[in-house]
PDB file of C-alpha atoms in Angstrom:
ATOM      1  CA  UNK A   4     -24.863   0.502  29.851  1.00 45.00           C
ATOM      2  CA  UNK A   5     -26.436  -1.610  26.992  1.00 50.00           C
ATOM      3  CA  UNK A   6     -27.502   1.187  25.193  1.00 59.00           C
ATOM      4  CA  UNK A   7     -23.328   2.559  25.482  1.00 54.00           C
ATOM      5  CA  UNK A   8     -22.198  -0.572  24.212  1.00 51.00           C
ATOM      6  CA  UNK A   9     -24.495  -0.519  21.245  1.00 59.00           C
ATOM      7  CA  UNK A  10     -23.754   2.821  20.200  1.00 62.00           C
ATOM      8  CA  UNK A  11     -20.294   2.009  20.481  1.00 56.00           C
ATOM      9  CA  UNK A  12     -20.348  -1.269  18.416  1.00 59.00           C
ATOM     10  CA  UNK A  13     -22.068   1.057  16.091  1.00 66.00           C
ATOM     11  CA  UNK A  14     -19.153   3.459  16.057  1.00 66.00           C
ATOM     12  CA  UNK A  15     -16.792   0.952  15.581  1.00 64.00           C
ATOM     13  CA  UNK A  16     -18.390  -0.922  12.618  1.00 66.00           C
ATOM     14  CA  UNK A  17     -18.923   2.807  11.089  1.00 71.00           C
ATOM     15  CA  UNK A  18     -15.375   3.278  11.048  1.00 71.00           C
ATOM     16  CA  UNK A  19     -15.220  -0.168  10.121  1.00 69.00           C
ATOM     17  CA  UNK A  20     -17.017   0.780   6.611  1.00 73.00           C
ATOM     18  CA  UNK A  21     -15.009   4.130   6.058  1.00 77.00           C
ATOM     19  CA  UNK A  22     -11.747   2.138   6.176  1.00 76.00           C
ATOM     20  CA  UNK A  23     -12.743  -0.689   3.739  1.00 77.00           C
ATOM     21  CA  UNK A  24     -14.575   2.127   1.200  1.00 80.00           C
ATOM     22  CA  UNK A  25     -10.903   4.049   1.537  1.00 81.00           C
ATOM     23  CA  UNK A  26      -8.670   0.996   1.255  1.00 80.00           C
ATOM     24  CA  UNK A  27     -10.931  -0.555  -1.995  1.00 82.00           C
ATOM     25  CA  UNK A  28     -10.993   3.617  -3.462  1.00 83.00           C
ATOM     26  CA  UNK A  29      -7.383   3.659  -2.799  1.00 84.00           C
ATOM     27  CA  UNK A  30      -6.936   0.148  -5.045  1.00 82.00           C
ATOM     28  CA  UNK A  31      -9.138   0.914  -7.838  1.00 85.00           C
ATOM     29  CA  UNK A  32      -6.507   4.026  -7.864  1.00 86.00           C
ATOM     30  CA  UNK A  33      -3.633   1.985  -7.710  1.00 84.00           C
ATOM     31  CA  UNK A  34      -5.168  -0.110 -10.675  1.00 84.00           C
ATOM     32  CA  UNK A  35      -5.955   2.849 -12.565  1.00 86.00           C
ATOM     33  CA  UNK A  36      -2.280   3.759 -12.379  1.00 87.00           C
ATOM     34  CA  UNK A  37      -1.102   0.370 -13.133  1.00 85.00           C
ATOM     35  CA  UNK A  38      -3.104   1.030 -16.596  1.00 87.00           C
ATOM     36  CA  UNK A  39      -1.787   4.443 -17.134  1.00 88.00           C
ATOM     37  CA  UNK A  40       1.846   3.463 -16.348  1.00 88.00           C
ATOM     38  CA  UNK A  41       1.595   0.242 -18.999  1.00 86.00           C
ATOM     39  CA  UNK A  42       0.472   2.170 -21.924  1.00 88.00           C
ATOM     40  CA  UNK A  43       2.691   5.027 -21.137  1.00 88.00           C
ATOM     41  CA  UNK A  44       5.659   2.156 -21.895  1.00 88.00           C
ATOM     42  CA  UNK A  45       3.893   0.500 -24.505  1.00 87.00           C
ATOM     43  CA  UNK A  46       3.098   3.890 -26.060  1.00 89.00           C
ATOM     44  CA  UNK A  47       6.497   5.094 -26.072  1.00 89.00           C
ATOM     45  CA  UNK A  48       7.561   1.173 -27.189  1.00 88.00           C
ATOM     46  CA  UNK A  49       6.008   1.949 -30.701  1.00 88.00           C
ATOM     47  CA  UNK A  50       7.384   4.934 -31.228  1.00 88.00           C
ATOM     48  CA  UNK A  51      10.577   3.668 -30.833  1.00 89.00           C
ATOM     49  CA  UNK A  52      10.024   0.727 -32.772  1.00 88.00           C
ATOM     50  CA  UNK A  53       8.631   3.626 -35.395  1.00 89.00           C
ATOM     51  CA  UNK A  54      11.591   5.283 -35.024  1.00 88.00           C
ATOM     52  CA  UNK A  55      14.039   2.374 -35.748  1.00 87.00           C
ATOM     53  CA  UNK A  56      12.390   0.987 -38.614  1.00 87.00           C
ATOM     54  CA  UNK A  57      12.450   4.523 -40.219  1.00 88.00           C
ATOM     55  CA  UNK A  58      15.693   4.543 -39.801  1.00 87.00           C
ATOM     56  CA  UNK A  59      16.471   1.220 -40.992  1.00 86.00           C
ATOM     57  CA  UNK A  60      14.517   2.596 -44.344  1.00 86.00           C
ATOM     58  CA  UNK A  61      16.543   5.722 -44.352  1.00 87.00           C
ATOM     59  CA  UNK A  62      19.747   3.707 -44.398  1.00 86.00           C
ATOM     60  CA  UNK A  63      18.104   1.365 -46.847  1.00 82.00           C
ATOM     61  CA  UNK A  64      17.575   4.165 -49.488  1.00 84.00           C
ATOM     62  CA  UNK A  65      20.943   5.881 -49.194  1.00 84.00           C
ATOM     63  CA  UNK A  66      22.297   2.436 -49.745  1.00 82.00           C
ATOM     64  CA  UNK A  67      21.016   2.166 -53.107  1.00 81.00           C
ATOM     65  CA  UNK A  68      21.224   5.383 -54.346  1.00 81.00           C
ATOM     66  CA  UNK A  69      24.986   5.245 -53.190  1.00 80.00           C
ATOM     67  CA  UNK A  70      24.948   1.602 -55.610  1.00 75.00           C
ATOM     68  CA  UNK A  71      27.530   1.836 -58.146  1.00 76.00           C
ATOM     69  CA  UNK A  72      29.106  -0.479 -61.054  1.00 73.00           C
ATOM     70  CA  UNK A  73      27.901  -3.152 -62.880  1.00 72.00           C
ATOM     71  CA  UNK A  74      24.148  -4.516 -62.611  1.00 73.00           C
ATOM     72  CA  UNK A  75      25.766  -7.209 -60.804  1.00 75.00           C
ATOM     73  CA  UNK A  76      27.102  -5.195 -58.260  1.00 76.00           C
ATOM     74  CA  UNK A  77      24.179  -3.181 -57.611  1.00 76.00           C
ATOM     75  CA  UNK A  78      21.998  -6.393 -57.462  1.00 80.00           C
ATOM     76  CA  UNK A  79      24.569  -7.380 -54.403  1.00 80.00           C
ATOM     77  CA  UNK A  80      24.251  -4.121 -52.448  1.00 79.00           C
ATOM     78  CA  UNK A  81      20.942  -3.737 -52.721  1.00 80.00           C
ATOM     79  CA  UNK A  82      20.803  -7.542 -51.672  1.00 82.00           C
ATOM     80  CA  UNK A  83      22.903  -6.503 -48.819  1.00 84.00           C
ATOM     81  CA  UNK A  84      20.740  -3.279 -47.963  1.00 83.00           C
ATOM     82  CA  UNK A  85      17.571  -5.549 -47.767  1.00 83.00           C
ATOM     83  CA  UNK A  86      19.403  -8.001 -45.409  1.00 85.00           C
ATOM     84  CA  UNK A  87      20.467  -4.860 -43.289  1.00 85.00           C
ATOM     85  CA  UNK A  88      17.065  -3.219 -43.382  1.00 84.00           C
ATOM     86  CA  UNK A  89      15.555  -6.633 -42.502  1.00 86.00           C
ATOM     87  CA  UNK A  90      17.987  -6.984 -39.601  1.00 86.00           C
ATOM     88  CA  UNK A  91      17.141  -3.592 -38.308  1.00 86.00           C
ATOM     89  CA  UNK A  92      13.465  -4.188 -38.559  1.00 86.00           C
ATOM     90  CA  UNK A  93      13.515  -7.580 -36.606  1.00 87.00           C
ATOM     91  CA  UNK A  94      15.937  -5.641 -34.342  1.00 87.00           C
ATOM     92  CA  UNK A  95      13.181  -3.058 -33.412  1.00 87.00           C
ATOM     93  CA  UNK A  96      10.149  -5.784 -33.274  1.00 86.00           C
ATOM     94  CA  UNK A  97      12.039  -7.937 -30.911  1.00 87.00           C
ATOM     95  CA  UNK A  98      12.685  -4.720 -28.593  1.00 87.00           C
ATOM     96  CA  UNK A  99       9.472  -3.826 -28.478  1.00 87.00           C
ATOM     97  CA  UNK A 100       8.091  -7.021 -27.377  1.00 87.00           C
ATOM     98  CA  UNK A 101      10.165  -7.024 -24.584  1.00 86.00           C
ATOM     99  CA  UNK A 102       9.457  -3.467 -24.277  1.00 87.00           C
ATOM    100  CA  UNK A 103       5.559  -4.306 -23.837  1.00 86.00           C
ATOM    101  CA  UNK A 104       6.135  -7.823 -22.297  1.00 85.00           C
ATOM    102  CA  UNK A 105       8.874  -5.576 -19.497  1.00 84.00           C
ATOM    103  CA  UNK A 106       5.500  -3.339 -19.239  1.00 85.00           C
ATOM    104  CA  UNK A 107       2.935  -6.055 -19.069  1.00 84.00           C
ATOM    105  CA  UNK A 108       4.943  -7.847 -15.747  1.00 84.00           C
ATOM    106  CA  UNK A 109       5.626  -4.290 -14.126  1.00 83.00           C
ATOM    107  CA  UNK A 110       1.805  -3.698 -14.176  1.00 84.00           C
ATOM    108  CA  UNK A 111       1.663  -7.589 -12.535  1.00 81.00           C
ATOM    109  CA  UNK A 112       3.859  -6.337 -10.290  1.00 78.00           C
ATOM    110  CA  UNK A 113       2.039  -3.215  -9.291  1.00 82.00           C
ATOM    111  CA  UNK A 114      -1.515  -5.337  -9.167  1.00 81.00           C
ATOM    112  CA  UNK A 115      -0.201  -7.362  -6.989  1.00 78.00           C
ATOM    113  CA  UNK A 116       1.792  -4.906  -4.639  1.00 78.00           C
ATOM    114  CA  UNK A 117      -1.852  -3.357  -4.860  1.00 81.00           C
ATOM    115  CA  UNK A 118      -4.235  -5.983  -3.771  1.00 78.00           C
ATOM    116  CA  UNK A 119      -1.495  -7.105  -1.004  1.00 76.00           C
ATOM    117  CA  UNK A 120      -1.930  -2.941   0.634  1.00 77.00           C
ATOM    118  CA  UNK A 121      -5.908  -3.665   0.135  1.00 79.00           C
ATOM    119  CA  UNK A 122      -5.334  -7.083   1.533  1.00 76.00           C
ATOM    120  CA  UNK A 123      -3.522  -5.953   4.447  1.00 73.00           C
ATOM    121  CA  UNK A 124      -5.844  -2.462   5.263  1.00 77.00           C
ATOM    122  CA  UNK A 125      -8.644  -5.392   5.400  1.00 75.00           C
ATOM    123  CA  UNK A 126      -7.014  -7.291   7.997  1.00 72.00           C
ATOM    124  CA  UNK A 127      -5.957  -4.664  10.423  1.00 72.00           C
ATOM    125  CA  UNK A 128      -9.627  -2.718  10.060  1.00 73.00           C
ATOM    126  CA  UNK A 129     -11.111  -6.303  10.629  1.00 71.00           C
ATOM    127  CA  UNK A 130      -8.797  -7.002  13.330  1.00 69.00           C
ATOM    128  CA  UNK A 131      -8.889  -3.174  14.887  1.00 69.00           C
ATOM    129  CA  UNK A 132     -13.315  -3.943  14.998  1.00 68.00           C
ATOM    130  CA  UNK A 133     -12.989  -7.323  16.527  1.00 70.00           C
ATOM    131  CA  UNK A 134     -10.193  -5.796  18.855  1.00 69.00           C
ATOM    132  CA  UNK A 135     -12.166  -3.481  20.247  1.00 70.00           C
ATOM    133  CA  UNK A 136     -15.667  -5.227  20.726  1.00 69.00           C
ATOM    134  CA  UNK A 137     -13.410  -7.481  22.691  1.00 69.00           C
ATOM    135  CA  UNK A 138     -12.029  -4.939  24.971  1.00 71.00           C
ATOM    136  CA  UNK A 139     -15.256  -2.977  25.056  1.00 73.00           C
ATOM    137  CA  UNK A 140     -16.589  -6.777  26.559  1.00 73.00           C
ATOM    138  CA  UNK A 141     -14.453  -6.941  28.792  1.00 72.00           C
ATOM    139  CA  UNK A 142     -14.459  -3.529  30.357  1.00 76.00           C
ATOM    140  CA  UNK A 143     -18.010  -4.369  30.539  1.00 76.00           C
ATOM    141  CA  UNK A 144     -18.080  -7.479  32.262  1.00 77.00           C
ATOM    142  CA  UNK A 145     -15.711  -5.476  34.838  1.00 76.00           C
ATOM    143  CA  UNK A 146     -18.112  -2.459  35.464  1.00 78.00           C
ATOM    144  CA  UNK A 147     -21.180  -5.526  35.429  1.00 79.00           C
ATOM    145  CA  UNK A 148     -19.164  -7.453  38.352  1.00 78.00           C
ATOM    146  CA  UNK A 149     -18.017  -4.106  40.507  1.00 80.00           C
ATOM    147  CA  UNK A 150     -21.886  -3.666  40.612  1.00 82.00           C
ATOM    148  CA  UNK A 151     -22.518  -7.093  41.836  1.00 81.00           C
ATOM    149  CA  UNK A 152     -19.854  -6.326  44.265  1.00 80.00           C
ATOM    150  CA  UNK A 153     -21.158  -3.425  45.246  1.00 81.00           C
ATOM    151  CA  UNK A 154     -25.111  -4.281  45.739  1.00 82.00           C
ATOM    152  CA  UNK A 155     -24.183  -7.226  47.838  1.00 82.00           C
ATOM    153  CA  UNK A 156     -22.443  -5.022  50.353  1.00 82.00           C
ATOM    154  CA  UNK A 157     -18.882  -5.004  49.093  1.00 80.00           C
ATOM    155  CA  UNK A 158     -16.120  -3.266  51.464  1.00 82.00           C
ATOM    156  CA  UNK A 159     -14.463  -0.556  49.719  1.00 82.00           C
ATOM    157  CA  UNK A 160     -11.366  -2.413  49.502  1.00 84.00           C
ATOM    158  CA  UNK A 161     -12.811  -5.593  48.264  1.00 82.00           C
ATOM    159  CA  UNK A 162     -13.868  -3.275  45.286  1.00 81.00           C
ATOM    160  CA  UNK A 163     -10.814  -1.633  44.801  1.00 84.00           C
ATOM    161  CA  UNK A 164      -9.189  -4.689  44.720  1.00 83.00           C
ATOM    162  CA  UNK A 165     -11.637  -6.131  42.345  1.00 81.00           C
ATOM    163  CA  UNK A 166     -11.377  -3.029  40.410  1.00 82.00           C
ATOM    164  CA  UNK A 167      -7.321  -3.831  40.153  1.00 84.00           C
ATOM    165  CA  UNK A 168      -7.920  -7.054  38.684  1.00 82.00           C
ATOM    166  CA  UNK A 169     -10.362  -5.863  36.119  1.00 80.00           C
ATOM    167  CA  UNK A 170      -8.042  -3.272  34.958  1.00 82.00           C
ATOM    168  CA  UNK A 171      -5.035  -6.159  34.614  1.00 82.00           C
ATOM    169  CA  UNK A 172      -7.687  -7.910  32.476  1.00 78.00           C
ATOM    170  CA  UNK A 173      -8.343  -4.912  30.022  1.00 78.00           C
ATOM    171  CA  UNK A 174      -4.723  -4.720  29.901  1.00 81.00           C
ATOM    172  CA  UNK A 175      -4.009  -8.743  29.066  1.00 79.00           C
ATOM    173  CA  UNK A 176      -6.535  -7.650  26.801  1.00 75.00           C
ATOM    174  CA  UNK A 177      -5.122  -5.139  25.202  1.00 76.00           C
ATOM    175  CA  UNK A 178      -2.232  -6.635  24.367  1.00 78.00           C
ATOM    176  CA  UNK A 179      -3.733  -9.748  22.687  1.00 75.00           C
ATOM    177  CA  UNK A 180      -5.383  -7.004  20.949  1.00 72.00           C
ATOM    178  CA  UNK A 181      -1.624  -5.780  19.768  1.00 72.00           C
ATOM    179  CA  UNK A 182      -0.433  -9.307  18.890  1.00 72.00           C
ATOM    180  CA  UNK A 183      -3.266  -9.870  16.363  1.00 68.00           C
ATOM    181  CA  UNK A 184      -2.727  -6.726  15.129  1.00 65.00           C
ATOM    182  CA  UNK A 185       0.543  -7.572  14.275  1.00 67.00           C
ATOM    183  CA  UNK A 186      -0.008 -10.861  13.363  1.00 66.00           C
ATOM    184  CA  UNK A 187      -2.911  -9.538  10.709  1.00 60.00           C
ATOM    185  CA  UNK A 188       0.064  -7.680   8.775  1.00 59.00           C
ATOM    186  CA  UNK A 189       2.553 -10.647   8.211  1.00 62.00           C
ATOM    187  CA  UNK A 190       3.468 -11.127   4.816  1.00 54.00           C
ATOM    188  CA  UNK A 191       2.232 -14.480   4.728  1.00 52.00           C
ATOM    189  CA  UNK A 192      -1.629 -13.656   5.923  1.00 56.00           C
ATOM    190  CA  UNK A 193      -1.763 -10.782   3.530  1.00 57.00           C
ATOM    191  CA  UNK A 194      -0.182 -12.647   0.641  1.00 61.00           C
ATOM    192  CA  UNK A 195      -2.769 -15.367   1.383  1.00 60.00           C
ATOM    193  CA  UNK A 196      -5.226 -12.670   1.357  1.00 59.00           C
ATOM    194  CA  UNK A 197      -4.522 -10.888  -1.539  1.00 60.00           C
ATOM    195  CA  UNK A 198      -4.299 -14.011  -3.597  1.00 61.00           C
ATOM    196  CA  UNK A 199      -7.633 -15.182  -2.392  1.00 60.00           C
ATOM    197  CA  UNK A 200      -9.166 -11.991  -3.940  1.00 61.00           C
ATOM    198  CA  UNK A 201      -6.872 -12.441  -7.120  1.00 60.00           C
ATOM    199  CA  UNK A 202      -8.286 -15.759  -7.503  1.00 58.00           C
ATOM    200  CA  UNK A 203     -11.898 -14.891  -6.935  1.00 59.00           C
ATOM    201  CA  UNK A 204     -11.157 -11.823  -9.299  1.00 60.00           C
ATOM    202  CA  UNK A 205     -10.478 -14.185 -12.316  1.00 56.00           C
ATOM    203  CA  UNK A 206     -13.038 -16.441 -11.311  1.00 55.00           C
ATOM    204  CA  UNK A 207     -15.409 -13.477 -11.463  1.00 55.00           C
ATOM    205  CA  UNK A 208     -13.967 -12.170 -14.801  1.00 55.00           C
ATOM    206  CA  UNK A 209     -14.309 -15.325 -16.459  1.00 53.00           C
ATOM    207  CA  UNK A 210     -18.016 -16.227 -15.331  1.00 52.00           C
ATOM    208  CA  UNK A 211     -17.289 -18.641 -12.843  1.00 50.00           C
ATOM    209  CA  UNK A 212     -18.211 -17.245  -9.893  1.00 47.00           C
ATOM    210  CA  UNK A 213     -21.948 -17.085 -10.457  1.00 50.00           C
ATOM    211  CA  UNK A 214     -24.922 -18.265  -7.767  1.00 51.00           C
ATOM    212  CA  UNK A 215     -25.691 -21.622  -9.864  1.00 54.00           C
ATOM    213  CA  UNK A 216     -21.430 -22.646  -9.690  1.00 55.00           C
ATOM    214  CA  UNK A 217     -21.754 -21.525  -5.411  1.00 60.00           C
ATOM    215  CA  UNK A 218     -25.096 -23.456  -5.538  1.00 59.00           C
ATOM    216  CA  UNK A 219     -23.412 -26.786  -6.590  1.00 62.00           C
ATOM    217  CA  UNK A 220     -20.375 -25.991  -4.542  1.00 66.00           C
ATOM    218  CA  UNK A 221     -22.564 -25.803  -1.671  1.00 70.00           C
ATOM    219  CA  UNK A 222     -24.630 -29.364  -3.088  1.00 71.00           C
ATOM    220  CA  UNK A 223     -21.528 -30.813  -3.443  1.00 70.00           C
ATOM    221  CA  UNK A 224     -20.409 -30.479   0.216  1.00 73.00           C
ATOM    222  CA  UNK A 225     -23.326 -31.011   2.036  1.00 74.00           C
ATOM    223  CA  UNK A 226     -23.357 -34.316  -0.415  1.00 74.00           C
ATOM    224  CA  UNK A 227     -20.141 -35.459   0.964  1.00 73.00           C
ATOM    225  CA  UNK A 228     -20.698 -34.292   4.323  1.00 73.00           C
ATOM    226  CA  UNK A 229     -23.362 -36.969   4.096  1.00 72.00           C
ATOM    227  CA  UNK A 230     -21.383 -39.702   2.812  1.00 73.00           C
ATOM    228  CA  UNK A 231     -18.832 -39.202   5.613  1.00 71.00           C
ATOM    229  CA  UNK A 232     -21.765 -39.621   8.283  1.00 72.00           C
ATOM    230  CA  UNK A 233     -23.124 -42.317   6.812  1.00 74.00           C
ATOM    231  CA  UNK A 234     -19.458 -44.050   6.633  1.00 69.00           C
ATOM    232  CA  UNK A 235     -18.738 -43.016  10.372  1.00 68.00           C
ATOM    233  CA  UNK A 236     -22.664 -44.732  11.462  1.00 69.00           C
ATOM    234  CA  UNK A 237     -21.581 -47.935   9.459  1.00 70.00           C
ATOM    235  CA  UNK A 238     -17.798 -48.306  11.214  1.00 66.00           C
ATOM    236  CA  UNK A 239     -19.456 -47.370  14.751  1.00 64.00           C
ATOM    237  CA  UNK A 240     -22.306 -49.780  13.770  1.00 64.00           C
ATOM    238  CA  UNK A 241     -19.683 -52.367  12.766  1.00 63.00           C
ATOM    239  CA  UNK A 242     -17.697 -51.627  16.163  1.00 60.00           C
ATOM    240  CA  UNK A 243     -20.700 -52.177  18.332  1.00 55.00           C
ATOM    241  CA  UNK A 244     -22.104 -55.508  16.703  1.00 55.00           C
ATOM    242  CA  UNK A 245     -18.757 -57.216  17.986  1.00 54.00           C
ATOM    243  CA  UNK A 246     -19.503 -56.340  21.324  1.00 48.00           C
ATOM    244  CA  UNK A 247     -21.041 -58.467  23.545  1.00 49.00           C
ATOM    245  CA  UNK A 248     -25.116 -57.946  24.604  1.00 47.00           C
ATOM    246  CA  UNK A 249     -25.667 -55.408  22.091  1.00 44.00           C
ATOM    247  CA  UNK A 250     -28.862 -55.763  20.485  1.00 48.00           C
ATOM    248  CA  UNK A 251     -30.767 -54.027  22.926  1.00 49.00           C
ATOM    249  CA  UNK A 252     -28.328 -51.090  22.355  1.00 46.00           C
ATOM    250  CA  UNK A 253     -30.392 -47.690  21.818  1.00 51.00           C
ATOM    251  CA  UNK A 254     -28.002 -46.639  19.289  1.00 47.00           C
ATOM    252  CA  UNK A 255     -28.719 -49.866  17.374  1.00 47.00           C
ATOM    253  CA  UNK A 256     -32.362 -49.168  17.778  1.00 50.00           C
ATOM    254  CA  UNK A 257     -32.539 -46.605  16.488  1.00 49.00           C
ATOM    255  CA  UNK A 258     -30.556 -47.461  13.380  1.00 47.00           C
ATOM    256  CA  UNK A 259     -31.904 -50.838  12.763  1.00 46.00           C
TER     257      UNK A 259
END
C-alpha cells in the first residue's frame, strides 16, 4: 500500500510539473504577443506620423508657389504656410505619442492579464497536488483502520459500518478539496500572486534579486528575530524579579 501511495504522489507531482511548464510556455507566449502587438501600433504610429508631416509639406509647397503680389505679401503667406506646416507637424508628433504611449499601456495591460492566467494556473495545479495527497491520505488511513478492524476480529457489520464512515470522510474531504479550489482562483489571491511575480520580475531585471541581497535579507531577520528574544527574556526577567521568593527560580538560573 506504501509502495501505491508513492507511485501515486509521484503521478501527481508529474502532472504537477507538466501544468506549471504549460502555464509558464503559455506566458512567455502571451508576452511574446504583447511585443508583437506594441510594435505593430507603434509601427503603424510612424507611418502615420510620416504620412501627416508629408502632407503638411505638400500643402506647404503649393502654398508658396500659389504666393502672389508684392514681396510683402508673399513674405506673409509664406509666414502663414510655415505656421500651418508647423501646426500640422506638432499635430502628427503629439498623435503619435499617444499613439505609442495608447500602445505602451495596452501591452501593460496584456502583461498583466498574462501573469494573472499564469498566476492563477499556479494556484489551482498547486492546490489540485495538495488536494489530492490529502484525499489519497485519507483514503489511506481508511483502508489502514478497516484492516485493524478486521485482524482484531471485526463483525462484518462493524466493518461495513466503519467502511460508511470512511467513505463520509473522503467525501468531507473532497469537498474541502472543492472550496480551495475555488478559493485558489479569486481575483484577489491571483492578483496578489501575479503581482508578487511582477515585483520579483523587476527586482530580477534590475539586479536586485541576487544571493548576496537574499543573504542579508536573511541576516537581517534572524538579527531582529534576536533582538525580539532578547527583549521578551528581559520583560519576563523583569516580571519575575517582582515576585516574591524568586531567586532560586530555574529560569533565573539559568539567565543570571
Amino acid at each position: 500500500m506504501s509502495e501505491q501511495f508513492n507511485e501515486f504522489i509521484a503521478k501527481i507531482d508529474k502532472q504537477e510539473g507538466r501544468t506549471f511548464v504549460k502555464a509558464e510556455s503559455e506566458y512567455e507566449k502571451r508576452l511574446r504577443s504583447a511585443d508583437a502587438e506594441e510594435q505593430k501600433r507603434i509601427e503603424q504610429a510612424l507611418k502615420e506620423e510620416a504620412e501627416l508631416i508629408a502632407k503638411a509639406q505638400n500643402e506647404y509647397e503649393k502654398a508658396i508657389k500659389k504666393a502672389e503680389g508684392t514681396d510683402i505679401e508673399k513674405a506673409q503667406a509664406k509666414l502663414q504656410a510655415d505656421l500651418a506646416r508647423a501646426a500640422e507637424i506638432r499635430a502628427a508628433e503629439v498623435k503619435r505619442a499617444q499613439e505609442i504611449e495608447a500602445a505602451k499601456i495596452a501591452k501593460a495591460a496584456l502583461i498583466q492579464e498574462a501573469r494573472i492566467v499564469r498566476a492563477q494556473v499556479l494556484e489551482s495545479a498547486k492546490v489540485d497536488r495538495s488536494g489530492a495527497k490529502y484525499i489519497q491520505r485519507v483514503s489511506r488511513t481508511g483502508d489502514q483502520y478497516l484492516i485493524k478492524l478486521r485482524d482484531a476480529g471485526a463483525t462484518t457489520p462493524e466493518l461495513e459500518e466503519a467502511r460508511r464512515q470512511i467513505n463520509e470522510k473522503i467525501a468531507e474531504a473532497e469537498n474541502r478539496v472543492k472550496l480551495a479550489q475555488q478559493a485558489a482562483v479569486q481575483d484577489d489571491v491571483v492578483r496578489r500572486t501575479a503581482r508578487l511575480g511582477e515585483e520579483r520580475e523587476f527586482m530580477r531585471k534590475f539586479g536586485r534579486l541576487t544571493d548576496e541581497h537574499e543573504y542579508v535579507q536573511r541576516r537581517n531577520r534572524l538579527a531582529d528575530r534576536h533582538r525580539v528574544e532578547e527583549h521578551e527574556f528581559i520583560q519576563r526577567r523583569n516580571r519575575l524579579r517582582d515576585l516574591p521568593h524568586v531567586e532560586d527560580h530555574e529560569f533565573f538560573k539559568k539567565k543570571r
